[in-house]
Coordinates of C-alpha atoms and ligand atoms in Angstrom, one line a residue:
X245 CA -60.3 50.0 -25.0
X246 CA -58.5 51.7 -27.3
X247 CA -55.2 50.2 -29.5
X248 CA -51.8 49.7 -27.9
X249 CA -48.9 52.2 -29.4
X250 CA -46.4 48.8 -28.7
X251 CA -47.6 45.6 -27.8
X252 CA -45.0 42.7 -27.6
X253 CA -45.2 39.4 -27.7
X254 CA -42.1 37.3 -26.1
X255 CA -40.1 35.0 -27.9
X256 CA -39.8 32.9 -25.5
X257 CA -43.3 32.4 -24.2
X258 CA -45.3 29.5 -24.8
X259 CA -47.2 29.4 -27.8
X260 CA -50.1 32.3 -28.2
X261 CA -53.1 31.5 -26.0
X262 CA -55.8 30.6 -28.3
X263 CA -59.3 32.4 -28.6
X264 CA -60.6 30.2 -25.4
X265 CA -57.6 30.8 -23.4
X266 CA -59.2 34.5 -23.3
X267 CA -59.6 37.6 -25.6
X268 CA -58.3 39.8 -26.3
X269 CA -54.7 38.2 -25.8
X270 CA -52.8 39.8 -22.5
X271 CA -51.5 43.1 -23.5
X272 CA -48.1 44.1 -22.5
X273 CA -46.7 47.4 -23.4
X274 CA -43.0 48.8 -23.3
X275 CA -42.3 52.5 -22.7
X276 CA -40.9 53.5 -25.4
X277 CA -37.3 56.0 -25.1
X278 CA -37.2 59.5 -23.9
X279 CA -34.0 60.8 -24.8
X280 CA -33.1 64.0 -22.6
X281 CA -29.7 63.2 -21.4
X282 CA -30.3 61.8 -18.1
X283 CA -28.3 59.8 -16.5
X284 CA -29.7 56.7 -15.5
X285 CA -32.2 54.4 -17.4
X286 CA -35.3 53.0 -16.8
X287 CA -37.2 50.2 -18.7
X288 CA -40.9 50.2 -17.8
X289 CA -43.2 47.4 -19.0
X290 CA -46.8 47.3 -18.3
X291 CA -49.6 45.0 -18.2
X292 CA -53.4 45.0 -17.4
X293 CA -55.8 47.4 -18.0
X294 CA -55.7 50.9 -19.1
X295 CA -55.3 52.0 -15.6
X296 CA -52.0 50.7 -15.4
X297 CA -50.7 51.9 -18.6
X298 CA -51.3 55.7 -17.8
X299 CA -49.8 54.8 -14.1
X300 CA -47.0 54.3 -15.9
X301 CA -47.0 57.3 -17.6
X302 CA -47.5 58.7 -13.9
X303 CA -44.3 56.5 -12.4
X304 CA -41.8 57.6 -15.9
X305 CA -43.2 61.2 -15.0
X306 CA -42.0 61.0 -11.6
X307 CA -38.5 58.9 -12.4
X308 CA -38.0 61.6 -15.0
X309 CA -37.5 64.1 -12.2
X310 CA -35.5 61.9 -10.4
X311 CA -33.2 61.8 -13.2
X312 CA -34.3 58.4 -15.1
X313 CA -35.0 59.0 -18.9
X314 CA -36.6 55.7 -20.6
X315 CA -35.4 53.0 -22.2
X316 CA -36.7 50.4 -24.6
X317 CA -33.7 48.5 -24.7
X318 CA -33.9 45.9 -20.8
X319 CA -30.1 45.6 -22.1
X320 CA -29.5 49.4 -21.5
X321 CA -31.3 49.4 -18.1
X322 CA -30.0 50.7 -14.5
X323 CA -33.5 50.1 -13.3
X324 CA -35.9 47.9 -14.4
X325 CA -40.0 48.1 -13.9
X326 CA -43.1 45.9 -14.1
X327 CA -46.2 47.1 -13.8
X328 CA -48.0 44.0 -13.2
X329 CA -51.8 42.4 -13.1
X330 CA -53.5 40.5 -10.7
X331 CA -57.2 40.1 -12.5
X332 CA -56.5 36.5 -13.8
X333 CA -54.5 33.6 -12.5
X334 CA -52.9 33.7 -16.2
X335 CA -51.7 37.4 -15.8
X336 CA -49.9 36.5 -12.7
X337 CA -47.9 33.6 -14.5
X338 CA -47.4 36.2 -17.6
X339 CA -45.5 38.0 -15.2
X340 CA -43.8 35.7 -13.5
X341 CA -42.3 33.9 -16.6
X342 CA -40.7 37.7 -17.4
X343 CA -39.5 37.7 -14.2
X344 CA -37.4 34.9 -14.4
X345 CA -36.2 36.4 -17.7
X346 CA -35.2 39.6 -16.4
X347 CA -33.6 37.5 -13.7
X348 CA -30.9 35.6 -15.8
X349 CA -30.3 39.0 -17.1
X350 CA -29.6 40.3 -13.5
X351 CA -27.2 37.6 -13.2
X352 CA -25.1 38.8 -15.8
X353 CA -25.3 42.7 -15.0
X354 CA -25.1 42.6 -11.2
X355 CA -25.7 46.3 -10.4
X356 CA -29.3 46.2 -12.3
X357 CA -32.5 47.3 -10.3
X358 CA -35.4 45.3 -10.2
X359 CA -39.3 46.4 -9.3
X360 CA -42.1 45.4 -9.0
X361 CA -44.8 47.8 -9.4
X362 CA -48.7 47.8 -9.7
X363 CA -51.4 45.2 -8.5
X364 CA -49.7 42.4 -7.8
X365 CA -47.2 44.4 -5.8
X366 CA -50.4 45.5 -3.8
X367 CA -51.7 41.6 -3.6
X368 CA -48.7 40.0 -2.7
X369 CA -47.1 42.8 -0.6
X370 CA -43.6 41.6 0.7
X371 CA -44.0 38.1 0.3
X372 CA -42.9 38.8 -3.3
X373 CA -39.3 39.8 -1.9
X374 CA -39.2 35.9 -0.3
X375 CA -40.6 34.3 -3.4
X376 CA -38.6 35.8 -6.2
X377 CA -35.5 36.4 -4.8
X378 CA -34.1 38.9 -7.2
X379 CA -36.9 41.4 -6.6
X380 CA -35.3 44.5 -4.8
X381 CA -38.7 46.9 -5.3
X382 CA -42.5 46.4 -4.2
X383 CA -44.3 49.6 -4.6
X384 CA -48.3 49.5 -4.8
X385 CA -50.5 51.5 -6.9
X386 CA -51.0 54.2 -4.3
X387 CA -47.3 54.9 -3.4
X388 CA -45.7 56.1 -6.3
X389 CA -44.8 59.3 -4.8
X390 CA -42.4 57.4 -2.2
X391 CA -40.8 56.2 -5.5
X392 CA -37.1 58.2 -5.1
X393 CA -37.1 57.2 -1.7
X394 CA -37.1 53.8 -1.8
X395 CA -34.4 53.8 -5.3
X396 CA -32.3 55.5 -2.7
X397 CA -32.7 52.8 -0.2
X398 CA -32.4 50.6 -2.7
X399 CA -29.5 52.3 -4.2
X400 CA -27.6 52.0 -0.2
X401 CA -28.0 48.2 -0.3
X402 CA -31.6 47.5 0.8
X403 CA -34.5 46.1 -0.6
X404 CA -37.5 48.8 -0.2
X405 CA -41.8 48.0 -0.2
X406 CA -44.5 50.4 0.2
X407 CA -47.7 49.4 -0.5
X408 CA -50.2 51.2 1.2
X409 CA -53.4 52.3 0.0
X410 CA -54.8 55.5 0.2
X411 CA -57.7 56.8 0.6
X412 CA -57.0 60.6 -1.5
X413 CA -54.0 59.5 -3.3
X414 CA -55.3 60.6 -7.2
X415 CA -51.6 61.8 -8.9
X416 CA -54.1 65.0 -10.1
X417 CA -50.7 66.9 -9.9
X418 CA -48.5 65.1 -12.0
X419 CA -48.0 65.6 -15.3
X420 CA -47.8 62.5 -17.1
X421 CA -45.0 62.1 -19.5
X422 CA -47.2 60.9 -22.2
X423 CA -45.1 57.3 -22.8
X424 CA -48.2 55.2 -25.0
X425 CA -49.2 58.0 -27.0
X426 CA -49.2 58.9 -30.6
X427 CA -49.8 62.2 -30.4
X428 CA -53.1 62.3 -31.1
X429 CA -55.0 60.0 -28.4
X430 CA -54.4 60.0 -24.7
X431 CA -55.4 58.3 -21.3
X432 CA -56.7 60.9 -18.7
X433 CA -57.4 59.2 -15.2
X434 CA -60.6 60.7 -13.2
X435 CA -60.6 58.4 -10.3
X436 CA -58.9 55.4 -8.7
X437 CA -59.8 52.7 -6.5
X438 CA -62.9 50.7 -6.2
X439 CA -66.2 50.1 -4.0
X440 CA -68.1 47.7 -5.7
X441 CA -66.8 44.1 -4.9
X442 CA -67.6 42.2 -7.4
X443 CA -67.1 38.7 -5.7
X444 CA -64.7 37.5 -8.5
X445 CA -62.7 40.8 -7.9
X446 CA -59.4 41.5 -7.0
X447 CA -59.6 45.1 -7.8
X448 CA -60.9 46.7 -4.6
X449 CA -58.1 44.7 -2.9
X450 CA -54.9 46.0 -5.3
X451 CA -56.4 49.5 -5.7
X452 CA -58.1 50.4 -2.6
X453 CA -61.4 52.8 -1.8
X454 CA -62.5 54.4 -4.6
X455 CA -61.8 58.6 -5.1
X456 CA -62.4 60.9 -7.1
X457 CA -59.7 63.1 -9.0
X458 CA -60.3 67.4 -8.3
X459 CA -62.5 68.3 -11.7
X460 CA -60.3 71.1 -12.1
X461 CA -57.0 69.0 -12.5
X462 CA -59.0 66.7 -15.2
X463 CA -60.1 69.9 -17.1
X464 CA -56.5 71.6 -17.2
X465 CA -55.2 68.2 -18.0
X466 CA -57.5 68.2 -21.2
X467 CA -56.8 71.8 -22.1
X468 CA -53.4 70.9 -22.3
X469 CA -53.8 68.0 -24.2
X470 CA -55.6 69.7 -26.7
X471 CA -52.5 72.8 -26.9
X472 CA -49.9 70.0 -27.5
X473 CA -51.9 69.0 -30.4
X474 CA -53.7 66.4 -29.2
X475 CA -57.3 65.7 -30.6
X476 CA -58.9 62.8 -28.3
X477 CA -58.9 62.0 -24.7
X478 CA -60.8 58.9 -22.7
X479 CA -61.3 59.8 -19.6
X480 CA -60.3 56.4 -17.2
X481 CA -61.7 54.7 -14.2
X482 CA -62.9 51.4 -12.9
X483 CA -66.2 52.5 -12.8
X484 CA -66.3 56.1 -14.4
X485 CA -70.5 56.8 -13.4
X486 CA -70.0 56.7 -9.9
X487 CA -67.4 59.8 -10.5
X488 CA -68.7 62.7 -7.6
X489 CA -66.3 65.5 -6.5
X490 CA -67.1 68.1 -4.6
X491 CA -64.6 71.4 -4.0
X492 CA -63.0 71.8 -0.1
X493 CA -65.1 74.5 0.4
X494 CA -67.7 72.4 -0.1
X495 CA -69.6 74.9 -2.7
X496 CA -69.2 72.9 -6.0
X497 CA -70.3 69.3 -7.0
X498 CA -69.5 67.3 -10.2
X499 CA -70.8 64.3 -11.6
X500 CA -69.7 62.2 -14.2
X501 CA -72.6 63.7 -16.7
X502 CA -71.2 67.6 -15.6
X503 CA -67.2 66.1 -16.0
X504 CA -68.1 64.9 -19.5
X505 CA -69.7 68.2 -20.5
X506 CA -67.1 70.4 -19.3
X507 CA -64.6 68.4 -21.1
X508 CA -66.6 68.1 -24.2
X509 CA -66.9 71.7 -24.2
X510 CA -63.0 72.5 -24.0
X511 CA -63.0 72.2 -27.8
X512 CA -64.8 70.9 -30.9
X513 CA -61.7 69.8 -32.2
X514 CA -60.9 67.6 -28.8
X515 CA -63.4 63.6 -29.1
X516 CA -63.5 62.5 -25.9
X517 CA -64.1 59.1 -24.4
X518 CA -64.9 57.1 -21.7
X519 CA -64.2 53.6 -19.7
X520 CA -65.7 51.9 -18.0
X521 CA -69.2 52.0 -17.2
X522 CA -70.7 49.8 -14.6
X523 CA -74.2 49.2 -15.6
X524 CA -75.9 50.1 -12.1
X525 CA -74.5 53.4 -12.4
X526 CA -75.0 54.5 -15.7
X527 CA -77.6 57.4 -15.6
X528 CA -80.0 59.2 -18.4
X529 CA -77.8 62.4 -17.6
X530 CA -74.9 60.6 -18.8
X531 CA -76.8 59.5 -22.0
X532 CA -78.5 62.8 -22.4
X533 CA -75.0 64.7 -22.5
X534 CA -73.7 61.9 -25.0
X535 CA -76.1 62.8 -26.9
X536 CA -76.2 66.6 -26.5
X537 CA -72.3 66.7 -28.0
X538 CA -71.3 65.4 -30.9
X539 CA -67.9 65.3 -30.0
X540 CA -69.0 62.6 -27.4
X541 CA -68.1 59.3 -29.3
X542 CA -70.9 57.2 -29.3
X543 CA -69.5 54.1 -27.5
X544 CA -70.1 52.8 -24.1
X545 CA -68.4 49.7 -22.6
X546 CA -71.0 48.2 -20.5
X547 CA -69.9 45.1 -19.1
X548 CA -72.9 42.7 -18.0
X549 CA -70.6 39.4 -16.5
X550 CA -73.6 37.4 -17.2
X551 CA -76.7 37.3 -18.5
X552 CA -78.4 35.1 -15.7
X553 CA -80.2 37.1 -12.6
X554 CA -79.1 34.3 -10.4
X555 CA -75.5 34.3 -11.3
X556 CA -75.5 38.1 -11.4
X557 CA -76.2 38.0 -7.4
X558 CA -73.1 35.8 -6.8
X559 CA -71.6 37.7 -8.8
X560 CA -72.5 40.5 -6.4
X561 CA -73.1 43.0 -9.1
X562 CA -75.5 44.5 -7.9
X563 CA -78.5 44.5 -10.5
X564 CA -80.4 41.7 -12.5
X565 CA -80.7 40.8 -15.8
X566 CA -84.3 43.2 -16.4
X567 CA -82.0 46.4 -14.9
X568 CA -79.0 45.4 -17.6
X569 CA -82.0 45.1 -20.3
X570 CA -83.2 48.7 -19.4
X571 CA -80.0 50.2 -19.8
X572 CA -79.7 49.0 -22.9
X573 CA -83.1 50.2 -24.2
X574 CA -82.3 53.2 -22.0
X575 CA -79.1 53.8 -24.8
X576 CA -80.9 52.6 -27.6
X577 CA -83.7 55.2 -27.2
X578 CA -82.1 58.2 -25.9
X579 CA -78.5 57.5 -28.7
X580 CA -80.0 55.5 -31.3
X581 CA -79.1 52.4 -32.5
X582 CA -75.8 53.8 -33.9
X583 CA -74.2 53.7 -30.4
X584 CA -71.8 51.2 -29.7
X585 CA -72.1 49.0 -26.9
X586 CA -69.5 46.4 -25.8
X587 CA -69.3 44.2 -23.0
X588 CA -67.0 41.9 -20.7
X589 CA -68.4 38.7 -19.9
X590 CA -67.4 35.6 -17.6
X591 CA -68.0 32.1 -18.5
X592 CA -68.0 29.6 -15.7
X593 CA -68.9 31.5 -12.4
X594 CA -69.1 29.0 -9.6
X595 CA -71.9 27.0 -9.8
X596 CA -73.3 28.1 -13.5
X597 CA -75.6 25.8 -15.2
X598 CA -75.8 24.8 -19.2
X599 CA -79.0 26.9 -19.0
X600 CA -77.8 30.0 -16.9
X601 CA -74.8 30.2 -19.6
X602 CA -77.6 30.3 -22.3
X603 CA -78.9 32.9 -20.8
X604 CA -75.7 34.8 -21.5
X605 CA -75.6 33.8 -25.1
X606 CA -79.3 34.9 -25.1
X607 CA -78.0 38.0 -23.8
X608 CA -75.5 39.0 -26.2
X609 CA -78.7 38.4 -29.1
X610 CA -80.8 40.7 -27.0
X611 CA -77.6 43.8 -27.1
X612 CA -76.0 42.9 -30.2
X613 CA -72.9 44.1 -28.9
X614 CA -70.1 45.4 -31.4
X615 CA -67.2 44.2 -29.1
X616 CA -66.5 41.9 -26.5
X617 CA -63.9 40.9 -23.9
X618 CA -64.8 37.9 -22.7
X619 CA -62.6 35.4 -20.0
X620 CA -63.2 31.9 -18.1
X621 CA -63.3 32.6 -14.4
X622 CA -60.2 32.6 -12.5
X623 CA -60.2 32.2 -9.0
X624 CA -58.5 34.9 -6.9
X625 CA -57.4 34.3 -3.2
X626 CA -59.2 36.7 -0.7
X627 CA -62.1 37.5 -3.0
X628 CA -65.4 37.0 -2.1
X629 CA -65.8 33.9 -4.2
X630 CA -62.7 32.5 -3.4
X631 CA -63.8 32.5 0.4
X632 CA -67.4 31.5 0.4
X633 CA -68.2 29.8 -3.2
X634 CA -66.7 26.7 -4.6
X635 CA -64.4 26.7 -7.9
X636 CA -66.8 23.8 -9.5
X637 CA -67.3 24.4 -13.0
X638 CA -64.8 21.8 -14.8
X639 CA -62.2 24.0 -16.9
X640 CA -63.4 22.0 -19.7
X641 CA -66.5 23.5 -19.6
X642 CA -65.5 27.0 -19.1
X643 CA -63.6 26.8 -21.9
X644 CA -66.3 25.5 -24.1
X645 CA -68.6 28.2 -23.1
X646 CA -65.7 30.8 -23.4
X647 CA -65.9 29.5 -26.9
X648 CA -69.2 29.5 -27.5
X649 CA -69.6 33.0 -26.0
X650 CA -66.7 34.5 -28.0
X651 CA -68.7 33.0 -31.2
X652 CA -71.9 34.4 -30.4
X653 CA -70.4 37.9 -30.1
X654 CA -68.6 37.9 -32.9
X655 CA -71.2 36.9 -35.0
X656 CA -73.1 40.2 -33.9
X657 CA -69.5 41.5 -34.3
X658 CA -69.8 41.1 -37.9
X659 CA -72.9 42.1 -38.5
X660 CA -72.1 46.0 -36.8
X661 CA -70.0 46.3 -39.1
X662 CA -71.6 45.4 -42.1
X663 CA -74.7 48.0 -41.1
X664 CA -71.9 50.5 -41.4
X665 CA -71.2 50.0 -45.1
X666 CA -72.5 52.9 -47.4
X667 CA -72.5 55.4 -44.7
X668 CA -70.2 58.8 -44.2
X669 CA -68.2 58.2 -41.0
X670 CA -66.2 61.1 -39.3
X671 CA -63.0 59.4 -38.6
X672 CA -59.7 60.9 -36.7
X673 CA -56.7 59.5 -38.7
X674 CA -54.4 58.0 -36.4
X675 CA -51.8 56.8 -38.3
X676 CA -50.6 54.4 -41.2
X677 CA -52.4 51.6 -41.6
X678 CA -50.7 48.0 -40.8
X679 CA -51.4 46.7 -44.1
X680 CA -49.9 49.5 -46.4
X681 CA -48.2 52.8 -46.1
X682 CA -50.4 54.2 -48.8
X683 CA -53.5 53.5 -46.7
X684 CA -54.2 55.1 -43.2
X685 CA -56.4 54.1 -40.2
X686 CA -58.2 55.8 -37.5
X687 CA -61.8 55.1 -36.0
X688 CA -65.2 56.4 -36.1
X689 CA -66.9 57.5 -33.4
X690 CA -68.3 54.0 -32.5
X691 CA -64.8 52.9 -32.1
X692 CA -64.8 50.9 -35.6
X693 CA -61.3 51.1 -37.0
X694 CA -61.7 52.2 -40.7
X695 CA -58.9 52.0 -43.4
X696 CA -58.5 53.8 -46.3
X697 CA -56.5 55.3 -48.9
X698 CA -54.2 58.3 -47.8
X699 CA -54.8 60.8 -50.1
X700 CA -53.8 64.1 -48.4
X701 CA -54.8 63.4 -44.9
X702 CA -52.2 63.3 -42.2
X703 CA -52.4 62.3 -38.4
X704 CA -54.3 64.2 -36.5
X705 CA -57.2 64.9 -39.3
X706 CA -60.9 64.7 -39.4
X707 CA -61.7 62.9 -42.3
X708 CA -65.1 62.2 -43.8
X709 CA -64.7 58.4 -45.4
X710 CA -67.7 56.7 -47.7
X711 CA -67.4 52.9 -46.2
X712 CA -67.5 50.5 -49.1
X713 CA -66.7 47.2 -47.3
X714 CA -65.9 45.6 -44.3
X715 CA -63.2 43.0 -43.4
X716 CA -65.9 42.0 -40.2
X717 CA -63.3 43.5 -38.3
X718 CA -62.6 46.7 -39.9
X719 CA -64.1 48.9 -42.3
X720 CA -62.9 49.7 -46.1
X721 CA -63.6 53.3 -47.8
X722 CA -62.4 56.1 -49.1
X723 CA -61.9 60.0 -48.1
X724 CA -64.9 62.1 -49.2
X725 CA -64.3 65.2 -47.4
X726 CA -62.0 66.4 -44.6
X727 CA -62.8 68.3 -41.7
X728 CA -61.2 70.8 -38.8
X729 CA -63.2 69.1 -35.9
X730 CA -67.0 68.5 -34.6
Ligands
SAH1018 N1 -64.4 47.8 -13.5 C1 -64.7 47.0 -14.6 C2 -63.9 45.7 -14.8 C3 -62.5 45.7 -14.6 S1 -61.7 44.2 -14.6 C4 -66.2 46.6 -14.5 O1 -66.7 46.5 -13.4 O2 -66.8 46.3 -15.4 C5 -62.0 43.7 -16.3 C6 -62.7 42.5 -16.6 O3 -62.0 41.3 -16.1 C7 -64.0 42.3 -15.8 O4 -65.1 43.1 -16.4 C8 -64.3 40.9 -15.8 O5 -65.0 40.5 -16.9 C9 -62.9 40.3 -15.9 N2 -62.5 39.6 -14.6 C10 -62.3 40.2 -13.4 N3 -62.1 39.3 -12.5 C11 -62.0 38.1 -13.1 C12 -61.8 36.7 -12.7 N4 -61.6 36.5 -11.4 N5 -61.9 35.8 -13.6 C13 -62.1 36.0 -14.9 N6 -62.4 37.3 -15.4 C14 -62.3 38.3 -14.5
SF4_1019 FE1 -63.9 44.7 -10.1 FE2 -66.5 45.0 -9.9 FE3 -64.8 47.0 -9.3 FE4 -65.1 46.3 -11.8 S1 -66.7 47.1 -10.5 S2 -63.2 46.7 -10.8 S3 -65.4 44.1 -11.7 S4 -65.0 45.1 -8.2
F3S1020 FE1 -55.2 44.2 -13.6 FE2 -55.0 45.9 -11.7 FE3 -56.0 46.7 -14.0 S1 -55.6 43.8 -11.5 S2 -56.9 44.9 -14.8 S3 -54.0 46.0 -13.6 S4 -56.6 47.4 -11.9

């Protein structure tokens, strides 16, 4: 997805996972300060996916009327938050480790409150209150809302949980208070929750039955956006195709391919983008609408788990290696080859063989992908997999393949970016680049970040840049032209 406004690494972690470990590295993100006046403070820190970061946005939003402004200071805190991630053993230790940190703090400033928010809250439910003793806060994905109630039981001397699902629960009225944002980009949540279990999946278990947020809600939320100045929005979900709402009165229906129009349409000047796409679900509507607006960036994150049939059924995902191939050609024909396609992948499912991971690696040369986020399986209690299929691929092995995945994609990596050299890409400017203040960054419509020399484009402008070279992980040009939108 798309870059992180703060990420932090902790001092005091162990050394930075390497490539194999997984990729990208965990993310971790600190709210950053709003300063209003308020009276108490809250430090939020978020991990996972995308999903939790705009929760958090949803949780500050809520605080904030409750009379919490942010903090990015954990030394200035009255109340401290973690939004936390159950998707890999190694998340659930990342958290942990803070914990213990935030802990010694607690020692020292007695009257500090501590939460627990997110899917982990949801997985572990109150046992968390017996295993980390310190904890005074559980509160799952879905019960947010209840958020001033249980601060005020905590505030009387109790420790407070709520962690029921829901099966409605979408936030569609809550503005969020727009925490991970530069202005120019932001997270717009369309649904919640998820059906599919996937048999390595602990989603459906931390986030509950999948819904669908009112069409309206997403729309104003857009419209707004674009008002405050804003000039891209990706619209989020665990599995953003199988998005279907339909009015109370019963008379109007939306799917994804209708939600993506009417928000392309809200202005020329607003890009809009999606995650994440689960391959059985992806229609031709969806790809004829890409391709009917221009303000549709042409990327789609289409994550295949493997590229073997047979490990694609344990996997329980629902379609086979020939389906995933016809989506692909399905994009390719109806987008082009221009359009971006990146994927997730897992190395060492139960029970893999050499040649089934081959057949990923064969895969990834079949798609080409531009991007890839690609893990070693971790087991997660209650799953599927965890029940009924044995753990047996040596972590060793995993890790080799992990390896020799993350080399193959990359390779491809490379190579989609070097076909972009000597072509005129529209890019939003973002922001200074990392390397240089005289240069800025931003990224094309494939998602590519490209760099380039400032000239007299600011944040927030269309820019027309001539790509001379590529770094294999970004490209290098210069401003030819600017633009006011699409
Ligand atoms: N809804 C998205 C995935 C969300 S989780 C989809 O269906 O594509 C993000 C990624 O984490 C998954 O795509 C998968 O590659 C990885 N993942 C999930 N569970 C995992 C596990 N138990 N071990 C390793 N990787 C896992
Ligand atoms: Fe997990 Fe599968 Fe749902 Fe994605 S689609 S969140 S992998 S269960
Ligand atoms: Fe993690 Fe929950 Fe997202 S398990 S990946 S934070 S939905």
């Amino acid at each position: 997805m798309s870059q992180p406004l703060l990420t932090l690494d902790f001092l005091d972690t162990p050394a930075a996972p390497t490539a194999a470990d997984h990729q990208p590295a965990q993310e971790v993100r600190v709210s950053p300060a709003t300063r209003t006046g308020r009276q108490r403070k809250l430090y939020i820190e978020s991990y996972g996916c995308q999903m939790n970061f705009s929760d958090s946005e949803i949780v500050s939003s809520i605080l904030f009327e409750e009379g919490f402004d942010t903090t990015e200071q954990l030394s200035d805190a009255d109340l401290v938050l973690l939004n936390t991630c159950s998707i890999r053993e190694k998340a659930e230790q990342t958290v942990r480790m803070r914990l213990s940190q935030i802990n010694s703090h607690k020692k020292r400033n007695p009257g500090l409150l501590v939460g627990v928010l997110g899917c982990m809250a949801e997985r572990l439910k109150s046992k968390f209150l017996e295993e980390e003793k310190l904890v005074d806060l559980v509160v799952g994905p879905d019960a947010y809302r209840d958020l001033p109630n249980l601060i005020r039981e905590v505030d009387g001397g109790q420790k407070a949980v709520n962690v029921l699902l829901s099966r409605d629960e979408t936030y569609a009225d809550i503005t969020p208070v727009r925490l991970n944002s530069n202005g120019i980009t932001a997270f717009v949540s369309i649904m919640r929750g998820c059906d599919n279990m996937c048999s390595f999946c602990v989603v459906p278990f931390t986030r509950g039955r999948e819904r669908s947020r009112d069409a309206h809600s997403i729309v104003q939320e857009c419209r707004d956006l674009v008002a405050q100045g804003y000039k891209e929005v990706t619209l989020l979900g665990q599995n953003v195709d199988s998005y279907k709402w339909t009015s109370e009165d019963g008379l109007e229906f939306v799917n994804f391919a209708q939600l993506l129009e009417r928000v392309a349409l809200i202005s020329p000047e607003l890009r809009v983008r999606f995650s994440t796409s689960h391959p059985k679900d992806i229609t031709d509507e969806v790809l004829y609408t890409m391709g009917k607006y221009e303000n549709i960036c042409k990327y789609i994150h289409l994550p295949a788990q493997s590229g073997n049939s047979r490990v694609l059924k344990l996997m329980n995902r629902t379609y086979d290696r020939p389906w995933y191939e016809e989506r692909v050609q399905a994009i390719r024909r109806i987008l082009g080859e221009d359009c971006a396609i990146s994927t997730d992948m897992i190395s060492g499912f139960c029970s893999e063989t050499e040649e089934e991971h081959l057949e990923t690696l064969s895969l990834i040369d079949f798609v080409q992908y531009d991007m890839g986020y690609n893990f070693f399986y971790s087991e997660r209690p209650g799953t599927l997999a965890a029940r009924k299929l044995a753990d047996d691929v040596p972590l060793d092995v995993k890790k080799r393949r992990l390896q020799e995945v993350i080399d193959r994609q990359q390779l491809h990596a490379r190579a989609r970016y070097a076909r972009m050299v000597g072509r005129v890409h529209r890019v939003l400017v973002e922001g200074r680049s990392k390397r240089s203040e005289e240069q800025l960054s931003g990224r094309n419509s494939q998602n590519q970040v490209v760099i380039f020399p400032k000239g007299t484009a600011q944040k927030g402008d269309y820019v027309n840049v001539l790509v001379t070279s590529t770094t294999g992980a970004a490209l290098l040009g210069e401003i030819v032209s600017q633009d006011s939108g699409y």
